[in-house]
Short mmCIF file of C-alpha atoms in Angstrom, two decimals:
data_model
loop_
_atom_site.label_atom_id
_atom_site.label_comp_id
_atom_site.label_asym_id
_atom_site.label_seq_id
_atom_site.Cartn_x
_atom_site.Cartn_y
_atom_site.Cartn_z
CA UNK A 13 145.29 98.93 69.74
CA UNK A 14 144.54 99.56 73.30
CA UNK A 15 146.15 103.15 74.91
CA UNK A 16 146.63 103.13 79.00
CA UNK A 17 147.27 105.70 81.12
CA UNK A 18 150.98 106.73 80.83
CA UNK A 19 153.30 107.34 83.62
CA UNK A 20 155.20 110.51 82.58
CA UNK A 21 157.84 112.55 84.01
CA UNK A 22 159.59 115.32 83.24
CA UNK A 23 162.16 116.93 85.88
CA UNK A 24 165.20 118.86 84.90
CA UNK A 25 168.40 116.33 84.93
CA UNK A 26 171.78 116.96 83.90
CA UNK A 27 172.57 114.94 80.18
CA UNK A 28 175.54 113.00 81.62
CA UNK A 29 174.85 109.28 81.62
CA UNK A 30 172.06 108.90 79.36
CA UNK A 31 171.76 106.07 76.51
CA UNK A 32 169.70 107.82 74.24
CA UNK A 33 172.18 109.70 71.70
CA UNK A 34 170.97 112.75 71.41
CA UNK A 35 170.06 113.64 67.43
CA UNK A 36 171.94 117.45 66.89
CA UNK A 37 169.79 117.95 64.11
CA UNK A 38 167.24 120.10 62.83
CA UNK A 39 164.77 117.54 61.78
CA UNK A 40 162.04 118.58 59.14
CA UNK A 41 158.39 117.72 59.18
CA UNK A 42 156.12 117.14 56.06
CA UNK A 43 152.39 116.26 56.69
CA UNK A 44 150.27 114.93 54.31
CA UNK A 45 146.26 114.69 54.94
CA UNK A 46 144.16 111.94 53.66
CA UNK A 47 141.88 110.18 53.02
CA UNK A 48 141.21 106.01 52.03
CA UNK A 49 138.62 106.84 49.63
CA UNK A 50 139.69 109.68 48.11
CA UNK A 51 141.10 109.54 44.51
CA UNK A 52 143.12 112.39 44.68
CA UNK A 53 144.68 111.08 47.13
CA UNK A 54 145.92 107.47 45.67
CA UNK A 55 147.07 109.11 42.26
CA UNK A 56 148.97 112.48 42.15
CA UNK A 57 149.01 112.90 46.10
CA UNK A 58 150.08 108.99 46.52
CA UNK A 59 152.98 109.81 43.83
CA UNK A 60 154.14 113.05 45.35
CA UNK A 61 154.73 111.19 49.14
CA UNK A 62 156.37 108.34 47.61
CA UNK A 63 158.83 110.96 45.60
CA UNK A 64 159.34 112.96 48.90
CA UNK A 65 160.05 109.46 50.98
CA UNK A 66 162.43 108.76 48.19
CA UNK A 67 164.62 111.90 48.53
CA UNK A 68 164.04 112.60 52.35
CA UNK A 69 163.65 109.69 53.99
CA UNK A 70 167.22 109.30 55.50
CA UNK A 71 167.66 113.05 55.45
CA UNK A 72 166.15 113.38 59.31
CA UNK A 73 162.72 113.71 58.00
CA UNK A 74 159.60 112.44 58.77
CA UNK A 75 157.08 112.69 55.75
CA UNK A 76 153.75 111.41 57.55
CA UNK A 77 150.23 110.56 56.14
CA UNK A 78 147.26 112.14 58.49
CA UNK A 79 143.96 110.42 58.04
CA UNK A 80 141.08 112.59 57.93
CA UNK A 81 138.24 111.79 60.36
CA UNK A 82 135.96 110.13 57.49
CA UNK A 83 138.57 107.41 56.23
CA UNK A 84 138.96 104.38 57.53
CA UNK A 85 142.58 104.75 59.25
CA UNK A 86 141.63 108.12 60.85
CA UNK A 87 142.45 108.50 64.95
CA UNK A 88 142.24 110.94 67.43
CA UNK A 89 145.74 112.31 67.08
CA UNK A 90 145.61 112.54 62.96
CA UNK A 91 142.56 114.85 63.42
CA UNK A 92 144.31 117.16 65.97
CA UNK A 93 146.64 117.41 63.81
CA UNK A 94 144.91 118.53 60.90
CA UNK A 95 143.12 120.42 62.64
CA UNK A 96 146.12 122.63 63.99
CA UNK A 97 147.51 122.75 60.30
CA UNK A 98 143.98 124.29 59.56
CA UNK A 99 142.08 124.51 55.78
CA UNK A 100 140.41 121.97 54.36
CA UNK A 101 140.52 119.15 51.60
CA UNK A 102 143.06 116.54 51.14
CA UNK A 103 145.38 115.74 49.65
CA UNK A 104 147.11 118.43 50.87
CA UNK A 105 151.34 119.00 52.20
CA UNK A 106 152.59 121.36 55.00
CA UNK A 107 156.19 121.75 55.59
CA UNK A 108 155.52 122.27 59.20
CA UNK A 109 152.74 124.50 59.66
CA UNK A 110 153.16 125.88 55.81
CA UNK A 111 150.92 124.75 52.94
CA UNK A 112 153.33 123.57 50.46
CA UNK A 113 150.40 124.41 47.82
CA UNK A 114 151.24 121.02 45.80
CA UNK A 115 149.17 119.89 42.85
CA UNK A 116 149.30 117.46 39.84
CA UNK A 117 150.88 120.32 37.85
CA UNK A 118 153.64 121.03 40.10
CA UNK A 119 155.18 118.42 41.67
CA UNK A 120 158.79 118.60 40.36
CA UNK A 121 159.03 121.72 41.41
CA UNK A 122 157.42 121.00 44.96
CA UNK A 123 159.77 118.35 45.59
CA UNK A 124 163.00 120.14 45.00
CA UNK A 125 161.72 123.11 47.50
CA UNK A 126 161.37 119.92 49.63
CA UNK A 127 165.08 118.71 49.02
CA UNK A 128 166.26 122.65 49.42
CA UNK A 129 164.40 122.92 52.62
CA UNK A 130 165.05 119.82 54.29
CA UNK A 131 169.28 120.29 53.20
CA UNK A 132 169.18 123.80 54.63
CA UNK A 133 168.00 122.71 57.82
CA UNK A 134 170.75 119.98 58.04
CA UNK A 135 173.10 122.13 58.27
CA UNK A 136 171.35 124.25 60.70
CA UNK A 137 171.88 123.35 64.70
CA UNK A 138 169.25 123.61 66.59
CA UNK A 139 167.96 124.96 69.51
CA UNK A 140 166.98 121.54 71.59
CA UNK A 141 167.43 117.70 70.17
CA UNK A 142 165.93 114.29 70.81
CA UNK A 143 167.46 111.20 71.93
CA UNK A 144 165.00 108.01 72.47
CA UNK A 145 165.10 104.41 73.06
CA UNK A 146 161.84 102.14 72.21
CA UNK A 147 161.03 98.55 72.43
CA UNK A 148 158.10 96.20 72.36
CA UNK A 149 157.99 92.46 73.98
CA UNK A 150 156.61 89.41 73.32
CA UNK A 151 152.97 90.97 74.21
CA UNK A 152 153.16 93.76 72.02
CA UNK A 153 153.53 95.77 74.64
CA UNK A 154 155.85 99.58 73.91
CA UNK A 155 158.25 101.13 75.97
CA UNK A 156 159.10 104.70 75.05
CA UNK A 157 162.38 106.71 76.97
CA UNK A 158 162.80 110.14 75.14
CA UNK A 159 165.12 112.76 76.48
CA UNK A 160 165.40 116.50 75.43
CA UNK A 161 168.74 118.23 76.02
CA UNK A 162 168.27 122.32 75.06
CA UNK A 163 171.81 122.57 72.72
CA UNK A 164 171.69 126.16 73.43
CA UNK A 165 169.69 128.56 75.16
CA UNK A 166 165.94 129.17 74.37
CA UNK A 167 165.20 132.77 74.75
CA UNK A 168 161.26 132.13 75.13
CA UNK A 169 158.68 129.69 74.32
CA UNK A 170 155.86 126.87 75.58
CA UNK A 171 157.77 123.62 74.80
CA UNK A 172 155.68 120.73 74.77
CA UNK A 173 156.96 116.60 73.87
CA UNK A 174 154.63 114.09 71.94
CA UNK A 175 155.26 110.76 71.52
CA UNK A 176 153.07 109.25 68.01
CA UNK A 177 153.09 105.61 66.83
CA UNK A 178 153.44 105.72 63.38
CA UNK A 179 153.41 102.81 60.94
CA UNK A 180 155.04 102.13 57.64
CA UNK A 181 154.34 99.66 54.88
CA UNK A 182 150.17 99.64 55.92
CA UNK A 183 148.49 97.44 54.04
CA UNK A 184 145.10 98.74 53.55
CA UNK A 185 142.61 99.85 50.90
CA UNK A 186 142.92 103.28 49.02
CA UNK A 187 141.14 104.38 45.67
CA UNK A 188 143.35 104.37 42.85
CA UNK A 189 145.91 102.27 44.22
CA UNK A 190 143.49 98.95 45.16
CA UNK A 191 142.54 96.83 48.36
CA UNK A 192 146.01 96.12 48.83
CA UNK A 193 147.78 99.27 48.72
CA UNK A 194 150.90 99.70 50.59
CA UNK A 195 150.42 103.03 52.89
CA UNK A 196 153.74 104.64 53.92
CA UNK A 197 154.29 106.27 57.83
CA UNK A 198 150.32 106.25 58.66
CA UNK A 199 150.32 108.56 62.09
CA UNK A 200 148.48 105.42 64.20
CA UNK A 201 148.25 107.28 67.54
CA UNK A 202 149.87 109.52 70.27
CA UNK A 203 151.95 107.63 73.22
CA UNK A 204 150.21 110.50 75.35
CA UNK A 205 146.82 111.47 76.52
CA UNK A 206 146.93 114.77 74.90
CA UNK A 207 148.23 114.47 70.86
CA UNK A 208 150.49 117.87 71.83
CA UNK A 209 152.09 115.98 74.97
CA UNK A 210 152.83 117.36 77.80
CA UNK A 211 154.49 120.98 78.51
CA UNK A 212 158.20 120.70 79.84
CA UNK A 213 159.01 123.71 79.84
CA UNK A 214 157.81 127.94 79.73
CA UNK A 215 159.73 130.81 79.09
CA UNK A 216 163.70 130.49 78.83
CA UNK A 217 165.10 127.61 79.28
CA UNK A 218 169.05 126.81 79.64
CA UNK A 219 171.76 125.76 77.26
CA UNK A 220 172.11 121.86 78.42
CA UNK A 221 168.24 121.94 80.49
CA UNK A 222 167.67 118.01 80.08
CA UNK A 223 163.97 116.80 80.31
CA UNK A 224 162.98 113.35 80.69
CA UNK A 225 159.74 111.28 79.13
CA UNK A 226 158.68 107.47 79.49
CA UNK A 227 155.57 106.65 78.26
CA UNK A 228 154.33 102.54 77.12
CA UNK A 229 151.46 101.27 75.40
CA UNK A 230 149.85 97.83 75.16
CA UNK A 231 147.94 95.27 72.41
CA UNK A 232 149.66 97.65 69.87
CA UNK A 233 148.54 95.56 66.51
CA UNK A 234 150.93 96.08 63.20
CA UNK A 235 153.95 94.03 62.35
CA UNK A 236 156.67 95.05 64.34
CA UNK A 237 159.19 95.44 62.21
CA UNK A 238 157.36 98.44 60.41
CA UNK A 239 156.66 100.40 63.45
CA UNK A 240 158.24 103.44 64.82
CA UNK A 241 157.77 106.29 67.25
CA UNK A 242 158.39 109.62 66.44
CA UNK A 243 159.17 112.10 69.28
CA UNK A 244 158.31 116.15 68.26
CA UNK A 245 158.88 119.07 70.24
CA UNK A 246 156.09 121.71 70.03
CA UNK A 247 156.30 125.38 70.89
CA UNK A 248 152.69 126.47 71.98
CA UNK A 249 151.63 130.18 70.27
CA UNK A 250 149.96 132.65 71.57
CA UNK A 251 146.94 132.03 69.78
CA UNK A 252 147.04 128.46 70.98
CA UNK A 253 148.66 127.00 67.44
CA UNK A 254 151.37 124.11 68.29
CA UNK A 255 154.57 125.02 66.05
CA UNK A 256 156.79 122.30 64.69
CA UNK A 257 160.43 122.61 66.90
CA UNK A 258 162.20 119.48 65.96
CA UNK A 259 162.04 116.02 65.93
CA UNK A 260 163.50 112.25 66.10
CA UNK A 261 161.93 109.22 65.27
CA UNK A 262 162.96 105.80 65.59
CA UNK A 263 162.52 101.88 64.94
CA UNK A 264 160.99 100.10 67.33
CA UNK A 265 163.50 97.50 68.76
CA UNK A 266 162.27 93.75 69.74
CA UNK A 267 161.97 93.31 73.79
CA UNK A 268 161.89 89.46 73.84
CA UNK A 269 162.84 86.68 76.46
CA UNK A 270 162.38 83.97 73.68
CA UNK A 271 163.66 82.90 70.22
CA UNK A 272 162.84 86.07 67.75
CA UNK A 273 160.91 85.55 64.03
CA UNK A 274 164.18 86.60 61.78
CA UNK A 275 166.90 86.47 64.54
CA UNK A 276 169.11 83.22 63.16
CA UNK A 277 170.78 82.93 66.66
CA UNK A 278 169.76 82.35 70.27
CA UNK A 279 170.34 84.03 73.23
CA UNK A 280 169.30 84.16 77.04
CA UNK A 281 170.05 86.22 79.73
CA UNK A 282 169.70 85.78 83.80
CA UNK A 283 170.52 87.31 86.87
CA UNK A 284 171.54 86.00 89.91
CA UNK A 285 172.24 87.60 92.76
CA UNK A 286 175.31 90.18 91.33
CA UNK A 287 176.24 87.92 88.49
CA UNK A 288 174.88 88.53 85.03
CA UNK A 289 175.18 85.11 82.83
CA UNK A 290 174.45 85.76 79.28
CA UNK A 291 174.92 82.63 76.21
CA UNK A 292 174.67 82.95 72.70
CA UNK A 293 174.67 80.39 70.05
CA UNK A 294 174.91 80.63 66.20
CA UNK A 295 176.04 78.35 63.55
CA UNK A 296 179.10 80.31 62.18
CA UNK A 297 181.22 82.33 64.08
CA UNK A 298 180.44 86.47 64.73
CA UNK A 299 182.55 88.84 63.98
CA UNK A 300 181.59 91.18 66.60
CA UNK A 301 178.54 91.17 69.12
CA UNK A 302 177.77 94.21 71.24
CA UNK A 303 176.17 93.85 74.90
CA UNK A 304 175.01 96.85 76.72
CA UNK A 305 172.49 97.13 79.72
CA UNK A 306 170.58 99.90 80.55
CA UNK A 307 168.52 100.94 83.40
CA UNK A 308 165.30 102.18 83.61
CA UNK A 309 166.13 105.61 83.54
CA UNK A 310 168.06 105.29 80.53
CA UNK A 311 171.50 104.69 82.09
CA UNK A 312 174.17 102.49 80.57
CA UNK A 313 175.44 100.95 83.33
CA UNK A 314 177.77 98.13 81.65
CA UNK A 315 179.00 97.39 78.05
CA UNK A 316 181.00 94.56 76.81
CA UNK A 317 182.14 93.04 73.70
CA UNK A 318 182.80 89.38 72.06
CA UNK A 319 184.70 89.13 68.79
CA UNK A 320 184.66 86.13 66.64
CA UNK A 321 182.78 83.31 68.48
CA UNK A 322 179.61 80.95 67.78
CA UNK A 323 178.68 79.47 71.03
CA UNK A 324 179.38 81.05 74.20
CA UNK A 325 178.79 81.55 78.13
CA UNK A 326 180.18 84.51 79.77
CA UNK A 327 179.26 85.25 83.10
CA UNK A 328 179.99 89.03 84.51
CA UNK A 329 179.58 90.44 88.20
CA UNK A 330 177.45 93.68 88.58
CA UNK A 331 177.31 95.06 91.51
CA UNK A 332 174.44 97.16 90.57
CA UNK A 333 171.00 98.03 92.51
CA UNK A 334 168.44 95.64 92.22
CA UNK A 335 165.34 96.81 89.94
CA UNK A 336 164.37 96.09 85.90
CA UNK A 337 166.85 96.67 83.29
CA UNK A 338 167.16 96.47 79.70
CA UNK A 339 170.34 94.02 78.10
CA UNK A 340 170.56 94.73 74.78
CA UNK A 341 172.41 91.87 71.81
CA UNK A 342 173.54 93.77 68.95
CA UNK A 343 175.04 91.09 66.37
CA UNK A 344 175.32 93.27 63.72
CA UNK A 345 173.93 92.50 60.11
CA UNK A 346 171.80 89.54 62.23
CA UNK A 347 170.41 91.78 64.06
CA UNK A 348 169.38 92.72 67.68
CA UNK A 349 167.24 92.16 70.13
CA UNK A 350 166.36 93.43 73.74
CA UNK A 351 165.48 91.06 77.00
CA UNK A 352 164.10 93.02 80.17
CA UNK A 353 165.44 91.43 83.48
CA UNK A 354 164.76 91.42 87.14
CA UNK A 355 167.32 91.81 90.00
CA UNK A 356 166.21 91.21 93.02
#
């Protein structure tokens, strides 16, 4: 995959109007460092992620593998990484920055401190949430729009936002588990230029202090239906340590202008002048599609929705500015998909 230069902002905005939902929870973060060729690795450390994605992985946790810098799917950002959890050796788990101190003879009993941990913290609220939006066209190209609203009011701190790629479902080789193993959330890469992101924010910030990201990223490789972006908030120590805040990670939704592998219907989109002419076509009627289009900066700026038809062409009039915006298709269980326009 090929990173560019990111055009990133960050400027204090108030949370009204935004897309992105913002996720009010405290998210939990379990790292796992790596290695292809280690044994370890693919037999008591391979069993102990699978058991925590299991039990966590719809609990607003991200259980991630980090690739050391001698196996084959290491990168820059997995290395920082373990390098700011510290020690060495793999396999090895941190619940945030804490060695979780797993081993073959203790797994059952590491995984339920997991499953008390990550429970306790769903009930917590925290200080600052996540909301994000992310796409990828026809190209393979990623568009990333994360937003940071502060819940409640940060006494102190050096709050920094990374954006990672992260894979699932990698097929790759690893000892003990064969050529073909199936790897599970494989950190691929930070969005950013630095793996810790960029600081937002320095001492307190404000209950309701909204911050703004957009980063992209081109020739990303991987099937697309088994990539995601994670978005984590950092508080920078004293000692120059980057502490876990929270988190949100989410699927990467299809940006296309033409038929989609595994989308059973068509649609196309077009604007001219005000008007916004949108068709759909499917063999059986739908019981409900969703339209909504967003603006660059995350706006919704028109929703609309069509109950129980199979072929249709609405047109609507939107008096909006001209510029690039994002129409999404949400047909429920046959999915979505997301077409970028131009109004000129």
């Amino acid at each position: 995959m090929k990173q560019i230069i990111l055009s990133t902002l960050f400027t204090l905005l108030v949370f009204q109007g935004f897309s992105q939902e913002i996720n009010k929870k405290q998210w939990t973060l379990i790292s796992k460092t790596t290695a292809d060729w280690c044994s370890l690795c693919g037999g008591w450390g391979w069993n102990f992620q699978k058991q925590l994605i299991d039990n966590l992985e719809n609990k607003n946790t991200i259980v991630w593998a980090l690739h050391t810098s001698t196996s084959g799917l290491t990168n820059n950002a997995a290395k920082d990484m373990i390098t700011n959890l510290g020690g060495s050796g793999q396999p090895r788990f941190f619940e945030s920055q804490t060695n979780m101190n797993a081993s073959s003879s203790n797994i059952a009993a590491k995984l339920q401190d997991a499953i008390d941990i990550v429970d306790f913290n769903q009930l917590s609220e925290p200080i600052a949430g996540i909301g994000m939006t992310a796409t990828i066209d026809d190209n393979k190209n990623i568009s990333v729009n994360a937003n940071v609203q502060f819940i409640s009011k940060a006494d102190d701190g050096r709050f920094y936002l990374g954006l990672y790629l992260v894979e699932d479902k990698l097929v790759h080789p690893q000892a003990n588990q064969g050529n073909n193993a199936v790897h599970r959330y494989v950190l691929r890469n930070s969005l950013l230029p630095s793996t810790f992101g960029e600081n937002f924010a320095n001492g307190q910030v404000a209950k309701d202090a909204t911050y703004t990201v957009q980063g992209s990223l081109n020739n990303v490789s991987g099937n697309r239906e088994n990539l995601k972006i994670a978005a984590i908030i950092w508080n920078r120590n004293s000692d120059g340590k980057y502490l876990f805040f929270n988190a949100n990670m989410v699927d990467v939704d299809v940006l296309s202008n033409e038929n989609t592998p595994g989308i059973t219907y068509t649609s196309n989109a077009l604007f001219k002048d005000d008007n916004l002419t949108v068709s759909f076509q499917h063999p059986d009627p739908v019981s409900k599609i969703g339209l909504q289009l967003i603006d660059m900066q995350g706006k919704i700026v028109f929703t609309s929705q069509i109950e129980n038809e199979n072929h249709w062409e609405k047109t609507y009039t939107l008096p909006v500015l001209s510029g690039t915006y994002i129409l999404k298709i949400d047909a429920g269980n046959l999915g979505s998909v997301s077409k970028k326009l131009i109004k000129i």
